mmCIF file of C-alpha atoms in Angstrom:
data_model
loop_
_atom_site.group_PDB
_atom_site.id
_atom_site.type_symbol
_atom_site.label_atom_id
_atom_site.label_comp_id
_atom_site.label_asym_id
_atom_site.label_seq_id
_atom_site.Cartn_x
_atom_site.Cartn_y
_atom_site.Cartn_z
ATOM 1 C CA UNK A 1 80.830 -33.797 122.478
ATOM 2 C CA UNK A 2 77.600 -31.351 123.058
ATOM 3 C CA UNK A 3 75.201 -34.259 123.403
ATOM 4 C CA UNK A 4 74.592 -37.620 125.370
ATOM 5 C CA UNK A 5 72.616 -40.501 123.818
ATOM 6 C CA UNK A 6 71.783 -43.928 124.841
ATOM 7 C CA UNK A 7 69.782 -46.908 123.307
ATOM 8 C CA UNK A 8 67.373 -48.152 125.833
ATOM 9 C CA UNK A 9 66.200 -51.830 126.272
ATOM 10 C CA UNK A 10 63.198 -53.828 126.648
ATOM 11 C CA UNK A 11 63.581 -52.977 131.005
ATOM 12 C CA UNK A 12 60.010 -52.817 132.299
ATOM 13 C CA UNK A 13 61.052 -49.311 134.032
ATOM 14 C CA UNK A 14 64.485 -47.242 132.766
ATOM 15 C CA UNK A 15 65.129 -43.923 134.164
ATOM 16 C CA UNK A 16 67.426 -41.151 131.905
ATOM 17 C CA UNK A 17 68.195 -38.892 134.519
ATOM 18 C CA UNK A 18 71.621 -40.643 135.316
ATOM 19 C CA UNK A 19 72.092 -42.498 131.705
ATOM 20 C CA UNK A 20 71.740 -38.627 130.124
ATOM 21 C CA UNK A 21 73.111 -36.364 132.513
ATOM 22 C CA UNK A 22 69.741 -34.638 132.755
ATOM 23 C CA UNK A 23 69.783 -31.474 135.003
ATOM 24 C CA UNK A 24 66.079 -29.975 134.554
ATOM 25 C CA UNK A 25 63.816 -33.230 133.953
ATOM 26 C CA UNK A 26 63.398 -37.148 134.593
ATOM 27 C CA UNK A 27 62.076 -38.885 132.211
ATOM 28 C CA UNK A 28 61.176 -42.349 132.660
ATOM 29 C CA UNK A 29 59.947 -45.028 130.138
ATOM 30 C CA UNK A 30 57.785 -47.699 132.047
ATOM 31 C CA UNK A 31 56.070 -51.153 131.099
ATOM 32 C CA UNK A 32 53.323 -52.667 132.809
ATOM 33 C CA UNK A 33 52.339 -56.291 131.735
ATOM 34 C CA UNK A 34 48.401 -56.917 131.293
ATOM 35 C CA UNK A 35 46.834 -56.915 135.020
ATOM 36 C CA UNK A 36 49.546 -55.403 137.130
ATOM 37 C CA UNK A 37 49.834 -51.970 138.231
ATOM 38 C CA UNK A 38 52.288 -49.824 139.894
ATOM 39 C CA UNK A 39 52.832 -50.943 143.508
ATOM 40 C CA UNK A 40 51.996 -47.644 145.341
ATOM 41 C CA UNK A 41 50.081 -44.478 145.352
ATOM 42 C CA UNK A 42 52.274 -41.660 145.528
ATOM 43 C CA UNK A 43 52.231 -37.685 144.747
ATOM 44 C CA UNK A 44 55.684 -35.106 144.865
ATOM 45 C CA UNK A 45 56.652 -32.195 146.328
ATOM 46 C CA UNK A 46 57.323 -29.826 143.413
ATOM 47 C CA UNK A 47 57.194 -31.658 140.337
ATOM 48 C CA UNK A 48 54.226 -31.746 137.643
ATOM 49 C CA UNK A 49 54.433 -35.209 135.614
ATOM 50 C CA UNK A 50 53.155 -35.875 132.599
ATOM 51 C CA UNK A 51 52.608 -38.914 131.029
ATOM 52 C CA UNK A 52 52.325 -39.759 127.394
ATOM 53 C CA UNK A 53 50.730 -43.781 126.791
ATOM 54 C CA UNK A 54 52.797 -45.278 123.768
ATOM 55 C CA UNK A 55 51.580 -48.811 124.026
ATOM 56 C CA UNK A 56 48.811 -50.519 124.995
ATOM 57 C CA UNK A 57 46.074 -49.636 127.422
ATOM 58 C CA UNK A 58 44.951 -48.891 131.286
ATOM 59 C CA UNK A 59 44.095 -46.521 133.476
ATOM 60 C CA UNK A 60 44.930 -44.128 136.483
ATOM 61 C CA UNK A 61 43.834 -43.668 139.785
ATOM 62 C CA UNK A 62 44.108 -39.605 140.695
ATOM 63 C CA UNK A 63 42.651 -38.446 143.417
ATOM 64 C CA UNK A 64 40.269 -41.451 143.384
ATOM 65 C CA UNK A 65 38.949 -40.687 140.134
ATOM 66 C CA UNK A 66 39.407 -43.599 137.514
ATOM 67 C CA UNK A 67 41.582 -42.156 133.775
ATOM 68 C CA UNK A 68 41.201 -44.318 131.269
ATOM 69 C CA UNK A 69 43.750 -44.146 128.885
ATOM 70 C CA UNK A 70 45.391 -45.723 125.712
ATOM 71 C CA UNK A 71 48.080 -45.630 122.959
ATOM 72 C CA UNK A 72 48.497 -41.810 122.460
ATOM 73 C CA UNK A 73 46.753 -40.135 125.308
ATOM 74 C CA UNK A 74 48.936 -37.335 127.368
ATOM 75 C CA UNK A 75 48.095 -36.528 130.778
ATOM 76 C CA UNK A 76 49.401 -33.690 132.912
ATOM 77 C CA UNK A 77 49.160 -34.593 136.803
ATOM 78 C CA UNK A 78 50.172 -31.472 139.504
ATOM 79 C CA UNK A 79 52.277 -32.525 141.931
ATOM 80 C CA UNK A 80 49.755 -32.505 145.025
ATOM 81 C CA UNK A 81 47.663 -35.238 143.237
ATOM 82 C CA UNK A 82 47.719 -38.605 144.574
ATOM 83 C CA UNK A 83 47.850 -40.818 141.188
ATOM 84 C CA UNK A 84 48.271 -44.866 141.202
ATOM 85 C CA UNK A 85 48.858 -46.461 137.397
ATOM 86 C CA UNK A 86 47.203 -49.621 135.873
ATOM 87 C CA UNK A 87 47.505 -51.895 132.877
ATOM 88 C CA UNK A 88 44.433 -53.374 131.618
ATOM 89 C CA UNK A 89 43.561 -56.676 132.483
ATOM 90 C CA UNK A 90 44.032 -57.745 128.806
ATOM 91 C CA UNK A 91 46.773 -55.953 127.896
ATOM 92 C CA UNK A 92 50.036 -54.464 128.746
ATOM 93 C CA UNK A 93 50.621 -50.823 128.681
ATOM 94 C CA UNK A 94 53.854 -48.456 127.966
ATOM 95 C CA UNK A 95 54.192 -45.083 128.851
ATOM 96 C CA UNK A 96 56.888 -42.255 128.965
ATOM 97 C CA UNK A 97 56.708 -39.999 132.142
ATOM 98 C CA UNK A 98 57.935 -36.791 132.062
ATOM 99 C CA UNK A 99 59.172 -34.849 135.502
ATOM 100 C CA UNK A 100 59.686 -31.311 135.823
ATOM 101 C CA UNK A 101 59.260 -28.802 138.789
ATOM 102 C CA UNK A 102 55.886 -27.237 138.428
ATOM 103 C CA UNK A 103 55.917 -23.577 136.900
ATOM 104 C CA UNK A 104 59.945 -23.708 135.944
ATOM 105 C CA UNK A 105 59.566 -23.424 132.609
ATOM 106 C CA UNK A 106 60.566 -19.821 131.317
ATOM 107 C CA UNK A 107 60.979 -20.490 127.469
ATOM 108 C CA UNK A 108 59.850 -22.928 125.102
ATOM 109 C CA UNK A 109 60.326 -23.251 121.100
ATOM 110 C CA UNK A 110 60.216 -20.227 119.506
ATOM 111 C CA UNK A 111 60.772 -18.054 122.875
ATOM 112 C CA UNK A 112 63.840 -19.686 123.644
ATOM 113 C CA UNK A 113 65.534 -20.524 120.130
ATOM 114 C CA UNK A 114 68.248 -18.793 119.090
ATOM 115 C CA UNK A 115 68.396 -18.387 115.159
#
C-alpha cells in the first residue's frame, strides 16, 4: 500500500503526524468552543506554521498584535513569533495548522512532479 488514510472525529484537537506516518510536516486540526482560547503562548525553534480557519471565527495574539480572523483566512506565522489563539466570544472556531521547518521546502507542484 503507497498511501495511509484515516477518518478523523469530532476531537477538539487531533494530530496526523503519528495517525499518517508523516515524516516532513504536522498537521493538526483544532476546535475551540465560543470564548476559550488556547491555554498558552508559545513560538518554535525551526518550524513556520500556518494556519488555515475552516469554521467559525476569532483571533490571534502574535507578537502582541491582535489577527482577526474567520472561515477561510490563511495565516503564515515564522517560527520566532510568539502567537496565542482565540475563539470569539460568540462562536466557536476550527482551524487546520500546518508545521513545517522554515525554508525546507525545495520543490513544489510543477517543480517537483514527475509526468
Amino acid at each position: 500500500m503507497n498511501y495511509n488514510k484515516i477518518t478523523i472525529t469530532n476531537e477538539p484537537r487531533i494530530e496526523l503526524h503519528d495517525a499518517l506516518g508523516l515524516t516532513g510536516a504536522e498537521i493538526s486540526i483544532n476546535t475551540l468552543p465560543a470564548g476559550a482560547s488556547v491555554p498558552f503562548v508559545h513560538s518554535h525553534k525551526q518550524n513556520e506554521e500556518i494556519y488555515a480557519v475552516i469554521e467559525g471565527k476569532g483571533y490571534a495574539v502574535i507578537d502582541g498584535e491582535k489577527v482577526v480572523l474567520t472561515a477561510g483566512d490563511w495565516l503564515r506565522i515564522p517560527p520566532a513569533a510568539k502567537r496565542q489563539f482565540f475563539a470569539a466570544d460568540d462562536a466557536g472556531i476550527k482551524y487546520i495548522c500546518i508545521q513545517v521547518k522554515e525554508n525546507s521546502l525545495q520543490g513544489y507542484t510543477m517543480t517537483d512532479a514527475v509526468v
